[in-house]
Amino acid sequence: MPDLTSNCAGIKSPNPFWLASAPPANSGAQIMRAFDAGWGGAVWKTLGQPIQNVSSRFGGLHYRGTKAIGFNNIELITDRPLETNFKEIYEVKKRYPDNAVIVSLMVETKEEWKDIIKRSIDAGADGLELNFGCPHGMCERGMGSAVGQEPTVNERITSWAVEYSTVPVLVKLTPNVGDIIPHGLAAQAGGGHGVSLINTIKSIIGVDLDNMVLQPQVDTLSTNGGYCGAAVKPIALHMVAQLARHAEFNLPISGIGGVSNWRDAVEFIALGSTSVQVCTEVMLRGYRVVEDMIEGLENFMEEKGYAKLDDLVGAAIPSYSEWGNLDMNYETVAKIDSESCIGCHLCVVACHDGAHQCIHANDDKSVFVPVVDESECVGCNLCQIVCPVPDCISMVEVDNGWDRATWNEHVAGTGKLRPKKGAH
Amino acid sequence: MATQLPEDRAESVFEDYKPAYNALQATAEANRCLYCLDAPCITACPTAINIPEFIRKISTGNVKGSAKTIFESNILGMSCARVCPVEVLCVGDCVYNEMDRPPIEIGKLQRYATDIAFEKGWKFFEAGAPTGKRVALIGAGPASLSAAHRLRRFGHAVTIYEKRDVIGGLNTTGVAPYKMKADRSIEEVEWLLSIGGIEIHTGKEVGVAPTVAELEERFDAVFFGIGLGPDKHLGLPGEDLDGVLGAVDFIEQMKLQALDLQGASRAVVVGGGNTAIDAVREAVGVGFKHVTMAYRGDEKKMSGYQHEWKAGKLEGVLGAWRTQPIEYVGKDGHVIGVRCVKLDADKKPIEGTEHVLPADLVLVAIGQSKLLDALNNLEGVEMDGKKVTVDKHGATGRPGVYAGGDLANGAKEVVNAVAEGRDAAEAIHRYLMGTEEAADA
């Protein structure tokens, strides 16, 4: 069996699946149930000066009958007394010594950081996570993403934490920035042992059309919240991969953002994460989802021959390049399998209205399989994306006789590009 | 105008065989639709409703737009949603069948949208500006109603003559009650008539009064949508016994009035078409314990829909195949059985196979004769065996005379009648406005 043991910045857990700092990791009783279900670690819901929350707090983005493909919240950090939290952290660590308990923190002054770090470590924290990401409520008080958006402040507070901590310090980054690199580098410059990303994305989940109030609604008002859930995964994957491949960045990464199943987890790990954090999927379906996450990852690694998690970490990073390095002479065209085609013509309408007008209904009306004009097909994939039948449309490489040539080579005068297709 | 039907109609005991969707079910089903382009379901629909579009509108909560899309092509979309044999039309051609996945329940979705439109009282169409042209329509069934509505949208004055006292034609008097009951059909007609300007004369049999000649004189065009007329009979001894009825007559009685069936337990239905299948299922529904369908061919050869027959079998109906009635047996003036003979593969009677199927009720469902008296002797109107000959727009060979529905198609579905009525109205409009050539080009 593959070894799923995870070591993220020195924080060890029996598997890479951690609860993210969020409602599912709000209390000791919850986290113990999560560990019983199989979770490898948990990042305790952010500790700080206890706050008071509003009602309501959450909103869902529903699409064509699927509920909450995206999710947002206007909830703040813990609203429970610090003493209670520390007591429970101690209990959890005593009963679950092999599971990782990371304590998320968010306070303002240097003294407060010193105090809360000491108390967290005394309670038994295996690691700390600095919440520099929360994009609502706390940032208006100068914390959360207000810190994460300022590399100098990020670096300064990280350095305080590292100074006071005897356990690894992860810096949780906000995606509400134009470029994630300076923020990752700031955490590194401050001495952080790792980064976790992404926190939630500033968002408005929707508007109630009957009363014209944003959701989630608090009496007659609402506010922007933090967006998460399956829909944010592509944004998170990009930011994780950007840091993972950056030459000057060399901290371990705990990947977060829309991890809903083991496949998502493999993607995060393949793009450089050594652990993954999950919140929304647990909020929607419970701790039990981890059983399939662990099994799926295990089966995948076994089938593909990855003996241990580290072998998988960053496996897809070498494929992440600049646009200018892509081979402009590589050519694919769509092929439709007439056996499995059902004649829905979704490829026809998509190609005509959204791509390059190269897939046509058959002239012979008795044949419902569309025809691809390969001389016009630019190999964009749109037809394959809309086709409801698995493996019916494949994008097949064409041997066009042209040598590899990238845009950069073309600009440098060392590469010769094939004639453009579909550009009339 | 409104026809008040008695509450204790025999059909009232039937439940819907396809229950209505609630909003959640409809949305979930609508979300499954792939929204095909040039969808096969549209091609399979005689009225060519833009099915993917109306389903998409249900999925987004635009039920009003959905209903409008349906009614734009099929003004009787509410009843068609219930009575169409969708299994052999739109649903049967859903691309999901090609994937071995359950096809979209198009009929139930159409019912969902159109029922809400009725419930909310939405109106989508207005009569056109008056053209001064007048059109007479004979028969108040689906073909004429569909034609009348379209003609009103063009602004022509419309008068319908109906020989019965009830409106709606077979939609009111002939639809199996587990699909739709008579009052719902009448409600639909009244909704359709709300476009205004459709004059209806019930109890007026054209040919008797007024005559066709009178109509042609008073109107600029005439449309015949008179259906098939009374049940055919076999011409056997005992046909005049009590309890021997045409199936269509029986169904009409069941739908419009109470029936006294005390003591009746055995019914035999003669025939193998869809009317025969409706009749056996209806006989079971109104309380006959033993119902047999006697058909001269094999089970596989019957012209009725297999999915309907299968439902009948599940309800306990028996089939007597290669069975030919030769006499109705009576006692005290009432039928007690049907003497039958078995047929061989060439439909020749097999000697020594005579037997009596006991019956308190015999329903003859071997087709309906044509109501052609009114059309007979009209110069230019031609017959093609069983039906009036029309071109693809419903025009007969006589200028200004059109026909549609069962009379012209030989007996198809309600949805065919709706399509033919609508298309004939388009053709009549072109004829009246003198733009016929442009449309044919």
Coordinates of C-alpha atoms in Angstrom, one line a residue, chain A residues 6-12 18 126-128 167-171 192-195 251-254 274-275:
Chain A
S6 CA 2.2 13.8 5.0
N7 CA 4.9 16.1 6.2
C8 CA 4.0 19.7 5.5
A9 CA 6.6 22.1 6.8
G10 CA 7.4 19.7 9.6
I11 CA 3.8 19.1 10.6
K12 CA 3.2 15.4 10.3
W18 CA -6.8 18.4 6.9
D126 CA 1.6 20.9 16.2
G127 CA 1.8 24.0 14.1
L128 CA 0.4 27.5 13.7
V167 CA 6.4 24.8 16.2
P168 CA 6.2 25.3 12.4
V169 CA 4.4 28.4 11.2
L170 CA 2.2 28.4 8.1
V171 CA 1.2 31.7 6.6
G192 CA 7.6 31.3 7.8
H193 CA 7.9 27.5 7.5
G194 CA 5.2 27.1 4.9
V195 CA 2.3 28.7 3.3
L251 CA 8.5 26.8 1.2
P252 CA 6.1 23.8 1.5
I253 CA 2.5 24.4 0.6
S254 CA -0.7 23.4 2.1
T274 CA 2.1 18.5 0.7
S275 CA -1.2 18.6 2.4

